[in-house]
Amino acid sequence: MENKNKIFILSSLSLILICLLLTHPQDSLTLSLSGLQLWLNKMIPALLPFMILSGIMVRLNLTEHFVKLLSPILTPLLQINLNGIYVMVMGFLCGFPMGAKVIADLYSAGRLSKKEASFLLSFCNSIGPVYFVSFVLPTLGLSRKLPYILGMYALPFCYGIFLRYTLYRSAFSYSIHPRLPDHRLKKILSAAEASARISLLDALDDSILSGLYSIAKLGGYMILFNILNLLPQAFLPGHHRAGPDPGAAVGCFLEITGGISRIGDSSPLTVLLLLPFGGLSCIAQTYSMIKNTDLSLQHYILHKIVLTGLTGLYYFLWYLLFPSTFLL
């Protein structure tokens, strides 16, 4: 019965969307071009170089050497190994969905256990800081930076610390000579032997191909979810109403970048609360990165919902304690 209901809902949604594509051709073209431009102008320049470089480091087994300078700080605090630190660096600096891709690559290579990968996926896959500071804050008309940066990145980091000492307190083998299960040790040794045999040019070639494949999929997701904005535009026409645009808020939930552009500075709090979740497009992009693993997308979504709630609490406390500086 549930399967029949699912088929009915998806079929109905597809029929409605096809009708909207036919009856609103100009809007469809505009939304498709918008998704394509976001992909070309934002995603490819921001993510593809990192995908290629990270792929090279994973294939040549260089990830642990790359982050050794940060280990004296992060290892005692979070009690994670060097591969975990590498995930944190790439996830926090590069943003969606680079954190998920690095986790999937290292997990597939046997350098992270399932518990380690699940732990890191819970908080290391968010909006990138360059995107946040250079696009989000100016678009929302917010002049202050530090309070919003703390809300966007300090909260997930603190949430990760909380998870590390509660739900995932036994997740990592971070000691110098950890005792690993035999099957994992064999996988790590096999990956190390493979990385010793592969040449730099082979690693570069494989990383470019993998990066292009991943970035092409992400472009498809961005275009599709941007087109889905036809639904709120058709059924929630905010330009006919006074106050906040509900269609723009739904659009932000579907595809975050296009929604931010549409909302502008009319409702910055709506955007700030949706950013930790990332929108359905970012959820789908994350799935595309981890779908060849047995990592749980449902658990990832649950952690995103929790982070969204914590973000709401953060801004509520800010409003109570410092109302004169709120959303400036």
Tab-separated table of C-alpha atoms in Angstrom:
chain	number	residue	atom	x	y	z
A	1	MET	CA	0.000	0.000	0.000
A	2	GLU	CA	2.809	2.396	0.874
A	3	ASN	CA	4.514	1.642	-2.446
A	4	LYS	CA	1.282	2.424	-4.325
A	5	ASN	CA	0.925	5.727	-2.485
A	6	LYS	CA	4.543	6.601	-3.284
A	7	ILE	CA	4.020	5.813	-6.972
A	8	PHE	CA	0.821	7.865	-7.028
A	9	ILE	CA	2.461	10.892	-5.360
A	10	LEU	CA	5.525	10.818	-7.613
A	11	SER	CA	3.412	10.318	-10.738
A	12	SER	CA	1.129	13.201	-9.778
A	13	LEU	CA	4.087	15.454	-9.022
A	14	SER	CA	5.690	14.593	-12.365
A	15	LEU	CA	2.443	15.298	-14.222
A	16	ILE	CA	2.021	18.659	-12.475
A	17	LEU	CA	5.621	19.612	-13.225
A	18	ILE	CA	5.293	18.648	-16.904
A	19	CYS	CA	2.124	20.748	-17.160
A	20	LEU	CA	3.904	23.699	-15.570
A	21	LEU	CA	6.831	23.303	-17.978
A	22	LEU	CA	4.397	23.446	-20.899
A	23	THR	CA	2.244	26.294	-19.566
A	24	HIS	CA	5.134	28.412	-18.214
A	25	PRO	CA	7.860	27.998	-20.854
A	26	GLN	CA	9.524	31.362	-20.158
A	27	ASP	CA	9.717	30.736	-16.411
A	28	SER	CA	11.026	27.229	-17.079
A	29	LEU	CA	13.762	28.577	-19.325
A	30	THR	CA	14.702	31.261	-16.793
A	31	LEU	CA	14.936	28.768	-13.943
A	32	SER	CA	16.925	26.284	-16.039
A	33	LEU	CA	19.374	28.981	-17.098
A	34	SER	CA	19.643	30.172	-13.500
A	35	GLY	CA	20.560	26.671	-12.318
A	36	LEU	CA	23.051	26.291	-15.152
A	37	GLN	CA	24.670	29.661	-14.415
A	38	LEU	CA	24.940	28.856	-10.708
A	39	TRP	CA	26.640	25.600	-11.627
A	40	LEU	CA	29.036	27.225	-14.109
A	41	ASN	CA	29.821	30.383	-12.157
A	42	LYS	CA	29.696	29.163	-8.552
A	43	MET	CA	30.032	25.410	-8.228
A	44	ILE	CA	32.617	24.489	-10.865
A	45	PRO	CA	35.198	27.165	-9.938
A	46	ALA	CA	34.659	26.646	-6.205
A	47	LEU	CA	34.548	22.844	-6.008
A	48	LEU	CA	36.193	21.194	-9.021
A	49	PRO	CA	39.811	22.200	-8.147
A	50	PHE	CA	39.327	20.916	-4.592
A	51	MET	CA	37.793	17.680	-5.880
A	52	ILE	CA	40.777	17.054	-8.129
A	53	LEU	CA	43.383	17.947	-5.498
A	54	SER	CA	41.638	15.911	-2.812
A	55	GLY	CA	41.354	12.958	-5.178
A	56	ILE	CA	45.088	13.105	-5.834
A	57	MET	CA	45.886	13.201	-2.102
A	58	VAL	CA	43.556	10.296	-1.332
A	59	ARG	CA	44.964	8.178	-4.194
A	60	LEU	CA	48.575	8.909	-3.240
A	61	ASN	CA	47.877	8.399	0.493
A	62	LEU	CA	48.901	11.970	1.359
A	63	THR	CA	45.916	13.012	3.463
A	64	GLU	CA	47.524	12.310	6.827
A	65	HIS	CA	50.684	14.238	5.913
A	66	PHE	CA	48.614	17.208	4.731
A	67	VAL	CA	47.003	17.876	8.129
A	68	LYS	CA	49.803	17.041	10.563
A	69	LEU	CA	50.200	20.730	11.464
A	70	LEU	CA	46.635	20.820	12.807
A	71	SER	CA	46.821	17.550	14.722
A	72	PRO	CA	48.275	19.038	17.964
A	73	ILE	CA	45.095	21.131	18.298
A	74	LEU	CA	42.312	18.937	16.941
A	75	THR	CA	43.541	15.510	18.033
A	76	PRO	CA	43.390	16.191	21.813
A	77	LEU	CA	40.133	18.150	21.471
A	78	LEU	CA	38.157	15.708	19.330
A	79	GLN	CA	40.335	12.611	19.733
A	80	ILE	CA	40.275	11.909	16.021
A	81	ASN	CA	42.938	10.561	13.712
A	82	LEU	CA	44.671	12.435	10.890
A	83	ASN	CA	42.214	11.284	8.242
A	84	GLY	CA	39.394	12.655	10.393
A	85	ILE	CA	41.193	15.987	10.651
A	86	TYR	CA	41.563	16.030	6.857
A	87	VAL	CA	37.809	15.531	6.493
A	88	MET	CA	37.133	18.414	8.879
A	89	VAL	CA	39.461	20.765	6.990
A	90	MET	CA	37.993	19.951	3.580
A	91	GLY	CA	34.411	19.812	4.833
A	92	PHE	CA	34.471	23.149	6.652
A	93	LEU	CA	36.555	25.048	4.084
A	94	CYS	CA	35.062	23.720	0.838
A	95	GLY	CA	31.414	23.281	1.767
A	96	PHE	CA	28.613	21.192	0.237
A	97	PRO	CA	29.056	18.474	-0.897
A	98	MET	CA	32.857	18.287	-0.652
A	99	GLY	CA	32.757	17.032	2.924
A	100	ALA	CA	30.550	14.107	1.906
A	101	LYS	CA	32.771	13.282	-1.090
A	102	VAL	CA	35.970	13.224	0.986
A	103	ILE	CA	34.284	11.052	3.615
A	104	ALA	CA	33.044	8.626	0.954
A	105	ASP	CA	36.487	8.488	-0.716
A	106	LEU	CA	38.346	7.798	2.536
A	107	TYR	CA	35.730	5.325	3.722
A	108	SER	CA	35.870	3.446	0.424
A	109	ALA	CA	39.680	3.410	0.654
A	110	GLY	CA	39.495	1.820	4.112
A	111	ARG	CA	40.985	4.792	5.964
A	112	LEU	CA	37.812	5.516	7.915
A	113	SER	CA	35.576	3.010	9.657
A	114	LYS	CA	31.818	3.231	9.254
A	115	LYS	CA	31.435	4.809	12.705
A	116	GLU	CA	34.152	7.352	11.940
A	117	ALA	CA	32.601	8.221	8.583
A	118	SER	CA	29.112	8.518	10.097
A	119	PHE	CA	30.406	10.762	12.870
A	120	LEU	CA	32.177	13.109	10.448
A	121	LEU	CA	29.226	13.189	8.064
A	122	SER	CA	27.011	14.438	10.897
A	123	PHE	CA	28.698	17.867	11.049
A	124	CYS	CA	31.418	18.236	8.365
A	125	ASN	CA	29.271	18.904	5.289
A	126	SER	CA	27.925	22.465	5.339
A	127	ILE	CA	27.851	25.693	3.326
A	128	GLY	CA	31.400	26.876	2.498
A	129	PRO	CA	32.747	30.019	4.209
A	130	VAL	CA	33.768	31.750	0.949
A	131	TYR	CA	30.229	31.294	-0.384
A	132	PHE	CA	28.740	32.379	2.948
A	133	VAL	CA	30.806	35.563	3.353
A	134	SER	CA	30.984	36.663	-0.287
A	135	PHE	CA	27.442	35.787	-1.425
A	136	VAL	CA	25.027	35.030	1.413
A	137	LEU	CA	25.724	37.896	3.835
A	138	PRO	CA	25.836	40.663	1.154
A	139	THR	CA	22.669	39.306	-0.501
A	140	LEU	CA	20.861	39.348	2.842
A	141	GLY	CA	22.071	42.896	3.513
A	142	LEU	CA	23.926	41.922	6.703
A	143	SER	CA	26.980	44.046	7.485
A	144	ARG	CA	28.234	42.175	10.551
A	145	LYS	CA	30.209	39.002	9.881
A	146	LEU	CA	31.497	37.434	13.088
A	147	PRO	CA	28.135	36.619	14.778
A	148	TYR	CA	26.862	34.920	11.621
A	149	ILE	CA	30.125	33.053	11.052
A	150	LEU	CA	29.915	31.748	14.624
A	151	GLY	CA	26.320	30.661	14.063
A	152	MET	CA	27.199	28.962	10.794
A	153	TYR	CA	30.440	27.178	11.759
A	154	ALA	CA	31.014	27.264	15.529
A	155	LEU	CA	27.684	25.546	16.179
A	156	PRO	CA	28.434	22.502	13.957
A	157	PHE	CA	31.931	22.287	15.432
A	158	CYS	CA	30.567	22.308	19.002
A	159	TYR	CA	27.892	19.815	17.942
A	160	GLY	CA	30.665	17.569	16.635
A	161	ILE	CA	32.481	17.780	19.975
A	162	PHE	CA	29.233	16.877	21.770
A	163	LEU	CA	28.644	13.872	19.495
A	164	ARG	CA	32.248	12.730	19.866
A	165	TYR	CA	31.910	12.348	23.632
A	166	THR	CA	28.352	10.968	23.623
A	167	LEU	CA	26.957	9.044	20.655
A	168	TYR	CA	30.352	8.426	19.019
A	169	ARG	CA	32.581	8.223	22.076
A	170	SER	CA	34.106	4.926	20.855
A	171	ALA	CA	34.121	5.716	17.146
A	172	PHE	CA	37.787	6.497	16.465
A	173	SER	CA	41.037	4.618	16.799
A	174	TYR	CA	43.189	7.710	17.172
A	175	SER	CA	46.205	6.403	19.066
A	176	ILE	CA	49.591	6.078	17.442
A	177	HIS	CA	49.291	2.290	17.232
A	178	PRO	CA	45.546	1.574	17.158
A	179	ARG	CA	44.288	-2.010	17.315
A	180	LEU	CA	42.182	-2.353	14.191
A	181	PRO	CA	39.892	-5.183	13.119
A	182	ASP	CA	41.613	-7.620	10.764
A	183	HIS	CA	39.310	-6.876	7.816
A	184	ARG	CA	39.881	-3.124	8.120
A	185	LEU	CA	43.636	-3.541	8.559
A	186	LYS	CA	43.784	-5.641	5.385
A	187	LYS	CA	41.798	-2.995	3.504
A	188	ILE	CA	44.124	-0.212	4.694
A	189	LEU	CA	47.243	-2.208	3.797
A	190	SER	CA	45.787	-3.011	0.378
A	191	ALA	CA	45.005	0.693	-0.222
A	192	ALA	CA	48.500	1.677	0.915
A	193	GLU	CA	50.078	-0.832	-1.476
A	194	ALA	CA	47.905	0.455	-4.321
A	195	SER	CA	48.836	4.088	-3.591
A	196	ALA	CA	52.520	3.130	-3.574
A	197	ARG	CA	52.170	1.666	-7.063
A	198	ILE	CA	50.142	4.479	-8.631
A	199	SER	CA	52.022	7.310	-10.310
A	200	LEU	CA	51.283	11.011	-9.939
A	201	LEU	CA	50.029	11.224	-13.527
A	202	ASP	CA	47.722	8.230	-13.018
A	203	ALA	CA	46.368	9.792	-9.813
A	204	LEU	CA	45.858	13.097	-11.624
A	205	ASP	CA	44.059	11.426	-14.506
A	206	ASP	CA	41.766	9.410	-12.224
A	207	SER	CA	41.063	12.440	-10.024
A	208	ILE	CA	40.138	14.664	-12.981
A	209	LEU	CA	37.771	12.024	-14.355
A	210	SER	CA	36.187	11.446	-10.945
A	211	GLY	CA	35.918	15.197	-10.285
A	212	LEU	CA	34.263	15.893	-13.652
A	213	TYR	CA	31.824	13.040	-13.152
A	214	SER	CA	30.872	14.296	-9.683
A	215	ILE	CA	30.566	17.949	-10.711
A	216	ALA	CA	28.410	17.001	-13.719
A	217	LYS	CA	25.979	15.162	-11.429
A	218	LEU	CA	25.809	18.151	-9.119
A	219	GLY	CA	24.977	20.396	-12.064
A	220	GLY	CA	22.054	18.158	-12.952
A	221	TYR	CA	20.766	18.346	-9.388
A	222	MET	CA	21.027	22.147	-9.348
A	223	ILE	CA	19.141	22.531	-12.630
A	224	LEU	CA	16.410	20.066	-11.629
A	225	PHE	CA	15.787	21.563	-8.189
A	226	ASN	CA	15.828	25.062	-9.645
A	227	ILE	CA	13.096	24.017	-12.081
A	228	LEU	CA	11.079	22.722	-9.116
A	229	ASN	CA	10.699	26.386	-8.156
A	230	LEU	CA	7.867	26.375	-10.691
A	231	LEU	CA	5.743	24.720	-7.990
A	232	PRO	CA	5.947	27.493	-5.356
A	233	GLN	CA	5.781	30.152	-8.075
A	234	ALA	CA	2.552	28.646	-9.377
A	235	PHE	CA	0.831	27.807	-6.091
A	236	LEU	CA	2.399	30.344	-3.698
A	237	PRO	CA	2.664	33.542	-5.758
A	238	GLY	CA	4.297	35.759	-3.155
A	239	HIS	CA	4.353	38.855	-5.368
A	240	HIS	CA	0.564	39.073	-4.967
A	241	ARG	CA	0.806	39.209	-1.188
A	242	ALA	CA	1.997	41.688	1.386
A	243	GLY	CA	4.874	40.747	3.680
A	244	PRO	CA	7.368	37.897	3.229
A	245	ASP	CA	7.268	35.887	0.022
A	246	PRO	CA	6.255	32.301	0.948
A	247	GLY	CA	7.149	31.086	-2.541
A	248	ALA	CA	10.702	32.346	-2.121
A	249	ALA	CA	11.006	30.568	1.243
A	250	VAL	CA	9.869	27.286	-0.309
A	251	GLY	CA	12.274	27.905	-3.199
A	252	CYS	CA	15.073	28.372	-0.688
A	253	PHE	CA	14.153	25.037	0.868
A	254	LEU	CA	14.328	23.404	-2.571
A	255	GLU	CA	17.548	24.996	-3.889
A	256	ILE	CA	19.342	27.245	-1.446
A	257	THR	CA	21.287	29.545	-3.791
A	258	GLY	CA	18.381	30.375	-6.074
A	259	GLY	CA	16.156	30.872	-3.042
A	260	ILE	CA	18.625	33.275	-1.428
A	261	SER	CA	18.765	35.328	-4.613
A	262	ARG	CA	14.964	35.501	-4.701
A	263	ILE	CA	14.516	36.369	-1.004
A	264	GLY	CA	17.283	38.990	-0.977
A	265	ASP	CA	17.204	41.162	2.133
A	266	SER	CA	13.443	40.808	2.700
A	267	SER	CA	13.687	37.922	5.180
A	268	PRO	CA	17.291	37.223	6.238
A	269	LEU	CA	16.291	35.148	9.272
A	270	THR	CA	14.494	32.646	7.031
A	271	VAL	CA	17.686	32.084	5.048
A	272	LEU	CA	19.902	31.889	8.137
A	273	LEU	CA	17.665	29.182	9.599
A	274	LEU	CA	17.574	27.166	6.363
A	275	LEU	CA	21.313	27.337	5.651
A	276	PRO	CA	22.353	24.611	8.154
A	277	PHE	CA	19.889	22.217	6.504
A	278	GLY	CA	21.030	23.244	3.037
A	279	GLY	CA	17.849	22.583	1.110
A	280	LEU	CA	16.691	19.476	-0.728
A	281	SER	CA	19.179	20.045	-3.549
A	282	CYS	CA	22.107	19.821	-1.113
A	283	ILE	CA	20.584	16.698	0.451
A	284	ALA	CA	20.364	15.111	-3.000
A	285	GLN	CA	23.932	16.185	-3.812
A	286	THR	CA	25.148	14.611	-0.577
A	287	TYR	CA	23.325	11.405	-1.450
A	288	SER	CA	25.055	11.348	-4.833
A	289	MET	CA	28.422	11.435	-3.028
A	290	ILE	CA	27.691	8.631	-0.532
A	291	LYS	CA	25.298	6.400	-2.492
A	292	ASN	CA	28.003	3.814	-3.272
A	293	THR	CA	28.661	3.366	0.447
A	294	ASP	CA	26.476	2.029	3.250
A	295	LEU	CA	26.425	5.370	5.081
A	296	SER	CA	22.940	6.453	6.154
A	297	LEU	CA	21.352	9.453	4.461
A	298	GLN	CA	18.531	9.341	7.033
A	299	HIS	CA	20.980	9.830	9.905
A	300	TYR	CA	22.619	12.677	7.997
A	301	ILE	CA	19.248	14.409	7.530
A	302	LEU	CA	18.430	13.922	11.212
A	303	HIS	CA	21.667	15.645	12.248
A	304	LYS	CA	20.896	18.483	9.827
A	305	ILE	CA	17.493	18.950	11.428
A	306	VAL	CA	19.105	19.049	14.882
A	307	LEU	CA	21.639	21.648	13.679
A	308	THR	CA	18.795	23.708	12.226
A	309	GLY	CA	17.078	23.658	15.622
A	310	LEU	CA	20.303	24.674	17.379
A	311	THR	CA	20.708	27.527	14.912
A	312	GLY	CA	17.189	28.723	15.686
A	313	LEU	CA	18.030	28.624	19.410
A	314	TYR	CA	21.236	30.590	18.750
A	315	TYR	CA	19.403	33.422	16.986
A	316	PHE	CA	16.610	33.387	19.582
A	317	LEU	CA	19.153	33.873	22.387
A	318	TRP	CA	20.894	36.578	20.376
A	319	TYR	CA	17.588	38.428	20.008
A	320	LEU	CA	16.847	38.115	23.735
A	321	LEU	CA	20.307	39.197	24.901
A	322	PHE	CA	21.278	41.785	22.273
A	323	PRO	CA	18.112	42.952	20.483
A	324	SER	CA	19.689	46.212	19.269
A	325	THR	CA	22.297	44.302	17.219
A	326	PHE	CA	19.996	41.566	15.910
A	327	LEU	CA	20.199	40.974	12.132
A	328	LEU	CA	22.459	43.959	11.400
